[in-house]
Amino acid sequence: SPFVIEDSSGKRHFGAVQSETFFTSSFFYFPETGGAPVKFPLPPKATPQGVFADTLLVTLEQDWQPDGQEAFKVGDLVGFRWGEFATSGKLPKVELVLRPNERQAIQGVGISKGAVLVNLSDNVVLKVLAYTKSGPGPGGAWSSKEIPLPEKGAAAVVFSDEDETTAFLGFEGFLQPDALYRYESDTGALKPIKSLPAWFDASPYQVDQYEVASKDGTKVPYFVVHKKDIALDGSNPTLLYGYGGFQVSSSPGYSGTVGKLWLEQSGVYVLANIRGGG
């Protein structure tokens, strides 16, 4: 299938992706001068995300050791100078932008005119971080800041565009219905726009996050939603839900059904983030 990469000057570059398997792909760039397509010098499990500050950003789904360069790990966000590659067809110096820790995973990357918006799962809480660069190429330093959305929920990049400083972000949690926020990537201004209706009064409840050791010692996180004044004596009816398969994680989400038919009936709701998810 074809794709288009727009560089920092607004120029569009054309190419195609060929998927050999469900998990592996090869990317090719069509030079303006004609001739054979140039294959991106990337590992089979890697995904280009777009260009920011003349840097082609790529997420890695496998470890990667470029010839003569430092090694990178599965889950890393890396980049290299797009202009240099588009001119020479050779891999420039690759730089590390973000290396998630063992409790983190990149869920998505959005590029706006003012910042790169990284959707990060941090111990199963989904956040959005804004990354900027002090200059183009490997000489520029990356810096980041977390966008101040509510805590203990699931944030996402709903819309971003290379030509727009305005981006739209979403957030929902166990006690907050899906809401839309406007974010200005050049100034950092954040403003709520609208929200879906609430189906229950969330004020009597609270959300806590804990973890428990599995048989092999791995710490498995889980969320508990309950009334604030509940007696912690083990007698409360509890609904425990868990799913983890096909790299799909269960993250905090709003449910009118859980709120009206369980929490309001003095039930406790638990979401276990079991392994097998993302």
Tab-separated table of N, CA and C in Angstrom, residues 174-262:
chain	number	residue	atom	x	y	z
A	174	PHE	N	-12.474	5.465	35.309
A	174	PHE	CA	-13.559	4.707	35.924
A	174	PHE	C	-14.689	5.617	36.380
A	175	LEU	N	-14.336	6.849	36.780
A	175	LEU	CA	-15.324	7.774	37.329
A	175	LEU	C	-15.555	8.987	36.441
A	176	GLN	N	-14.945	9.031	35.266
A	176	GLN	CA	-15.100	10.170	34.359
A	176	GLN	C	-15.414	9.682	32.952
A	177	PRO	N	-16.561	10.093	32.403
A	177	PRO	CA	-16.887	9.682	31.036
A	177	PRO	C	-15.936	10.302	30.020
A	178	ASP	N	-15.932	9.756	28.845
A	178	ASP	CA	-15.033	10.167	27.771
A	178	ASP	C	-15.161	11.667	27.513
A	179	ALA	N	-14.025	12.370	27.603
A	179	ALA	CA	-14.010	13.824	27.441
A	179	ALA	C	-12.995	14.212	26.374
A	180	LEU	N	-13.269	15.328	25.712
A	180	LEU	CA	-12.407	15.841	24.656
A	180	LEU	C	-11.726	17.117	25.122
A	181	TYR	N	-10.408	17.211	24.881
A	181	TYR	CA	-9.614	18.370	25.276
A	181	TYR	C	-8.925	18.963	24.056
A	182	ARG	N	-8.797	20.277	24.082
A	182	ARG	CA	-8.034	20.976	23.048
A	182	ARG	C	-6.658	21.325	23.610
A	183	TYR	N	-5.602	20.952	22.885
A	183	TYR	CA	-4.238	21.190	23.350
A	183	TYR	C	-3.483	21.995	22.303
A	184	GLU	N	-2.845	23.080	22.744
A	184	GLU	CA	-2.040	23.903	21.853
A	184	GLU	C	-0.574	23.491	22.019
A	185	SER	N	-0.014	22.846	21.010
A	185	SER	CA	1.325	22.275	21.142
A	185	SER	C	2.427	23.335	21.160
A	186	ASP	N	2.127	24.557	20.736
A	186	ASP	CA	3.148	25.603	20.770
A	186	ASP	C	3.199	26.318	22.115
A	187	THR	N	2.058	26.421	22.793
A	187	THR	CA	2.015	27.141	24.074
A	187	THR	C	1.809	26.211	25.268
A	188	GLY	N	1.321	25.001	25.040
A	188	GLY	CA	1.027	24.077	26.130
A	188	GLY	C	-0.326	24.288	26.768
A	189	ALA	N	-1.153	25.186	26.210
A	189	ALA	CA	-2.472	25.444	26.782
A	189	ALA	C	-3.383	24.232	26.581
A	190	LEU	N	-4.122	23.863	27.639
A	190	LEU	CA	-5.025	22.716	27.615
A	190	LEU	C	-6.403	23.166	28.072
A	191	LYS	N	-7.438	22.824	27.290
A	191	LYS	CA	-8.793	23.273	27.610
A	191	LYS	C	-9.789	22.152	27.334
A	192	PRO	N	-10.657	21.808	28.314
A	192	PRO	CA	-11.710	20.825	28.048
A	192	PRO	C	-12.746	21.399	27.087
A	193	ILE	N	-13.190	20.589	26.131
A	193	ILE	CA	-14.148	21.043	25.122
A	193	ILE	C	-15.552	20.529	25.430
A	194	LYS	N	-15.692	19.211	25.539
A	194	LYS	CA	-16.994	18.636	25.871
A	194	LYS	C	-16.792	17.216	26.377
A	195	SER	N	-17.875	16.653	26.907
A	195	SER	CA	-17.799	15.333	27.496
A	195	SER	C	-19.091	14.580	27.230
A	196	LEU	N	-19.004	13.267	27.177
A	196	LEU	CA	-20.205	12.446	27.143
A	196	LEU	C	-20.916	12.552	28.487
A	197	PRO	N	-22.211	12.262	28.541
A	197	PRO	CA	-22.945	12.430	29.799
A	197	PRO	C	-22.500	11.427	30.862
A	198	ALA	N	-22.593	11.861	32.120
A	198	ALA	CA	-22.323	10.957	33.239
A	198	ALA	C	-23.579	10.145	33.529
A	199	TRP	N	-23.394	8.854	33.817
A	199	TRP	CA	-24.540	7.970	34.045
A	199	TRP	C	-24.718	7.626	35.518
A	200	PHE	N	-23.812	8.110	36.359
A	200	PHE	CA	-23.978	7.915	37.794
A	200	PHE	C	-23.179	8.988	38.515
A	201	ASP	N	-23.533	9.239	39.781
A	201	ASP	CA	-22.829	10.224	40.597
A	201	ASP	C	-21.512	9.615	41.050
A	202	ALA	N	-20.392	10.176	40.598
A	202	ALA	CA	-19.081	9.610	40.895
A	202	ALA	C	-18.508	10.094	42.227
A	203	SER	N	-19.117	11.093	42.838
A	203	SER	CA	-18.520	11.718	44.030
A	203	SER	C	-18.340	10.774	45.216
A	204	PRO	N	-19.184	9.740	45.434
A	204	PRO	CA	-18.977	8.887	46.615
A	204	PRO	C	-17.855	7.862	46.461
A	205	TYR	N	-17.201	7.786	45.272
A	205	TYR	CA	-16.285	6.683	45.005
A	205	TYR	C	-14.842	7.156	44.841
A	206	GLN	N	-13.932	6.216	44.936
A	206	GLN	CA	-12.523	6.496	44.712
A	206	GLN	C	-11.892	5.336	43.948
A	207	VAL	N	-10.756	5.633	43.300
A	207	VAL	CA	-10.010	4.641	42.531
A	207	VAL	C	-8.635	4.477	43.151
A	208	ASP	N	-8.266	3.248	43.436
A	208	ASP	CA	-6.937	2.942	43.952
A	208	ASP	C	-6.266	1.931	43.024
A	209	GLN	N	-4.942	1.957	43.006
A	209	GLN	CA	-4.185	0.988	42.212
A	209	GLN	C	-3.203	0.260	43.125
A	210	TYR	N	-3.190	-1.054	43.002
A	210	TYR	CA	-2.302	-1.889	43.804
A	210	TYR	C	-1.599	-2.870	42.870
A	211	GLU	N	-0.799	-3.750	43.445
A	211	GLU	CA	-0.183	-4.815	42.676
A	211	GLU	C	-0.027	-6.041	43.569
A	212	VAL	N	-0.018	-7.205	42.941
A	212	VAL	CA	0.100	-8.461	43.676
A	212	VAL	C	1.120	-9.333	42.954
A	213	ALA	N	1.862	-10.120	43.717
A	213	ALA	CA	2.905	-10.965	43.133
A	213	ALA	C	2.298	-12.224	42.533
A	214	SER	N	2.662	-12.511	41.278
A	214	SER	CA	2.265	-13.752	40.635
A	214	SER	C	3.159	-14.886	41.141
A	215	LYS	N	2.933	-16.119	40.646
A	215	LYS	CA	3.697	-17.278	41.119
A	215	LYS	C	5.201	-17.104	40.929
A	216	ASP	N	5.589	-16.443	39.828
A	216	ASP	CA	7.020	-16.279	39.550
A	216	ASP	C	7.577	-14.976	40.109
A	217	GLY	N	6.778	-14.272	40.893
A	217	GLY	CA	7.248	-13.047	41.522
A	217	GLY	C	6.946	-11.778	40.751
A	218	THR	N	6.442	-11.909	39.528
A	218	THR	CA	6.102	-10.723	38.739
A	218	THR	C	4.969	-9.945	39.401
A	219	LYS	N	5.140	-8.628	39.498
A	219	LYS	CA	4.116	-7.780	40.096
A	219	LYS	C	3.032	-7.458	39.060
A	220	VAL	N	1.810	-7.884	39.350
A	220	VAL	CA	0.683	-7.653	38.444
A	220	VAL	C	-0.182	-6.532	39.012
A	221	PRO	N	-0.332	-5.407	38.285
A	221	PRO	CA	-1.125	-4.290	38.813
A	221	PRO	C	-2.626	-4.536	38.670
A	222	TYR	N	-3.393	-3.909	39.538
A	222	TYR	CA	-4.854	-3.963	39.425
A	222	TYR	C	-5.467	-2.709	40.043
A	223	PHE	N	-6.626	-2.323	39.511
A	223	PHE	CA	-7.364	-1.160	39.988
A	223	PHE	C	-8.543	-1.626	40.847
A	224	VAL	N	-8.872	-0.833	41.877
A	224	VAL	CA	-10.028	-1.098	42.728
A	224	VAL	C	-10.875	0.174	42.780
A	225	VAL	N	-12.166	0.039	42.456
A	225	VAL	CA	-13.108	1.157	42.507
A	225	VAL	C	-14.139	0.839	43.583
A	226	HIS	N	-14.317	1.751	44.574
A	226	HIS	CA	-15.224	1.447	45.682
A	226	HIS	C	-15.682	2.743	46.344
A	227	LYS	N	-16.668	2.623	47.203
A	227	LYS	CA	-17.122	3.772	47.981
A	227	LYS	C	-16.023	4.224	48.937
A	228	LYS	N	-15.949	5.528	49.148
A	228	LYS	CA	-14.890	6.084	49.977
A	228	LYS	C	-14.986	5.616	51.439
A	229	ASP	N	-16.210	5.409	51.940
A	229	ASP	CA	-16.390	5.070	53.356
A	229	ASP	C	-16.602	3.581	53.570
A	230	ILE	N	-16.176	2.757	52.643
A	230	ILE	CA	-16.426	1.331	52.735
A	230	ILE	C	-15.586	0.705	53.856
A	231	ALA	N	-16.134	-0.319	54.492
A	231	ALA	CA	-15.398	-1.057	55.518
A	231	ALA	C	-14.509	-2.094	54.840
A	232	LEU	N	-13.221	-2.002	55.060
A	232	LEU	CA	-12.273	-2.905	54.403
A	232	LEU	C	-12.133	-4.192	55.219
A	233	ASP	N	-13.216	-4.973	55.268
A	233	ASP	CA	-13.243	-6.166	56.115
A	233	ASP	C	-13.389	-7.460	55.315
A	234	GLY	N	-13.300	-7.361	53.975
A	234	GLY	CA	-13.362	-8.561	53.154
A	234	GLY	C	-14.754	-9.090	52.888
A	235	SER	N	-15.769	-8.386	53.341
A	235	SER	CA	-17.141	-8.889	53.177
A	235	SER	C	-17.888	-8.240	52.022
A	236	ASN	N	-17.268	-7.324	51.292
A	236	ASN	CA	-17.957	-6.581	50.246
A	236	ASN	C	-18.042	-7.409	48.958
A	237	PRO	N	-19.225	-7.473	48.349
A	237	PRO	CA	-19.338	-8.191	47.066
A	237	PRO	C	-18.437	-7.536	46.010
A	238	THR	N	-17.640	-8.343	45.338
A	238	THR	CA	-16.611	-7.815	44.439
A	238	THR	C	-16.714	-8.465	43.069
A	239	LEU	N	-16.692	-7.625	42.051
A	239	LEU	CA	-16.656	-8.091	40.669
A	239	LEU	C	-15.232	-7.905	40.160
A	240	LEU	N	-14.555	-9.017	39.862
A	240	LEU	CA	-13.168	-8.991	39.399
A	240	LEU	C	-13.134	-9.316	37.910
A	241	TYR	N	-12.585	-8.379	37.117
A	241	TYR	CA	-12.482	-8.585	35.670
A	241	TYR	C	-11.018	-8.520	35.257
A	242	GLY	N	-10.656	-9.370	34.311
A	242	GLY	CA	-9.293	-9.321	33.798
A	242	GLY	C	-9.236	-9.868	32.387
A	243	TYR	N	-8.427	-9.251	31.552
A	243	TYR	CA	-8.165	-9.755	30.210
A	243	TYR	C	-6.765	-9.331	29.801
A	244	GLY	N	-6.034	-10.255	29.207
A	244	GLY	CA	-4.712	-9.915	28.685
A	244	GLY	C	-4.346	-10.909	27.605
A	245	GLY	N	-4.536	-10.541	26.364
A	245	GLY	CA	-4.184	-11.417	25.256
A	245	GLY	C	-4.008	-10.625	23.981
A	246	PHE	N	-3.259	-11.190	23.030
A	246	PHE	CA	-3.076	-10.592	21.707
A	246	PHE	C	-2.537	-9.167	21.780
A	247	GLN	N	-1.723	-8.899	22.815
A	247	GLN	CA	-1.140	-7.582	23.046
A	247	GLN	C	-2.193	-6.497	23.279
A	248	VAL	N	-3.358	-6.895	23.762
A	248	VAL	CA	-4.425	-5.945	24.073
A	248	VAL	C	-4.508	-5.790	25.584
A	249	SER	N	-4.273	-4.571	26.062
A	249	SER	CA	-4.322	-4.300	27.495
A	249	SER	C	-5.695	-3.792	27.902
A	250	SER	N	-6.083	-4.092	29.123
A	250	SER	CA	-7.295	-3.524	29.711
A	250	SER	C	-6.902	-2.276	30.493
A	251	SER	N	-7.385	-1.144	30.068
A	251	SER	CA	-7.053	0.127	30.717
A	251	SER	C	-8.302	0.707	31.376
A	252	PRO	N	-8.148	1.690	32.262
A	252	PRO	CA	-9.318	2.288	32.915
A	252	PRO	C	-10.322	2.807	31.893
A	253	GLY	N	-11.599	2.557	32.142
A	253	GLY	CA	-12.649	3.006	31.234
A	253	GLY	C	-13.950	3.242	31.984
A	254	TYR	N	-14.776	4.096	31.422
A	254	TYR	CA	-16.035	4.482	32.052
A	254	TYR	C	-17.133	3.507	31.653
A	255	SER	N	-17.945	3.095	32.618
A	255	SER	CA	-19.065	2.194	32.348
A	255	SER	C	-20.261	2.608	33.186
A	256	GLY	N	-21.315	3.062	32.526
A	256	GLY	CA	-22.550	3.380	33.233
A	256	GLY	C	-23.170	2.143	33.856
A	257	THR	N	-22.983	1.002	33.215
A	257	THR	CA	-23.524	-0.248	33.746
A	257	THR	C	-22.867	-0.607	35.070
A	258	VAL	N	-21.529	-0.543	35.105
A	258	VAL	CA	-20.819	-0.828	36.355
A	258	VAL	C	-21.210	0.171	37.428
A	259	GLY	N	-21.331	1.444	37.052
A	259	GLY	CA	-21.670	2.467	38.033
A	259	GLY	C	-23.056	2.302	38.611
A	260	LYS	N	-24.064	2.148	37.730
A	260	LYS	CA	-25.447	2.089	38.199
A	260	LYS	C	-25.803	0.753	38.831
A	261	LEU	N	-25.337	-0.332	38.210
A	261	LEU	CA	-25.812	-1.650	38.637
A	261	LEU	C	-24.863	-2.367	39.584
A	262	TRP	N	-23.702	-1.779	39.851
A	262	TRP	CA	-22.775	-2.442	40.755
A	262	TRP	C	-22.272	-1.505	41.860
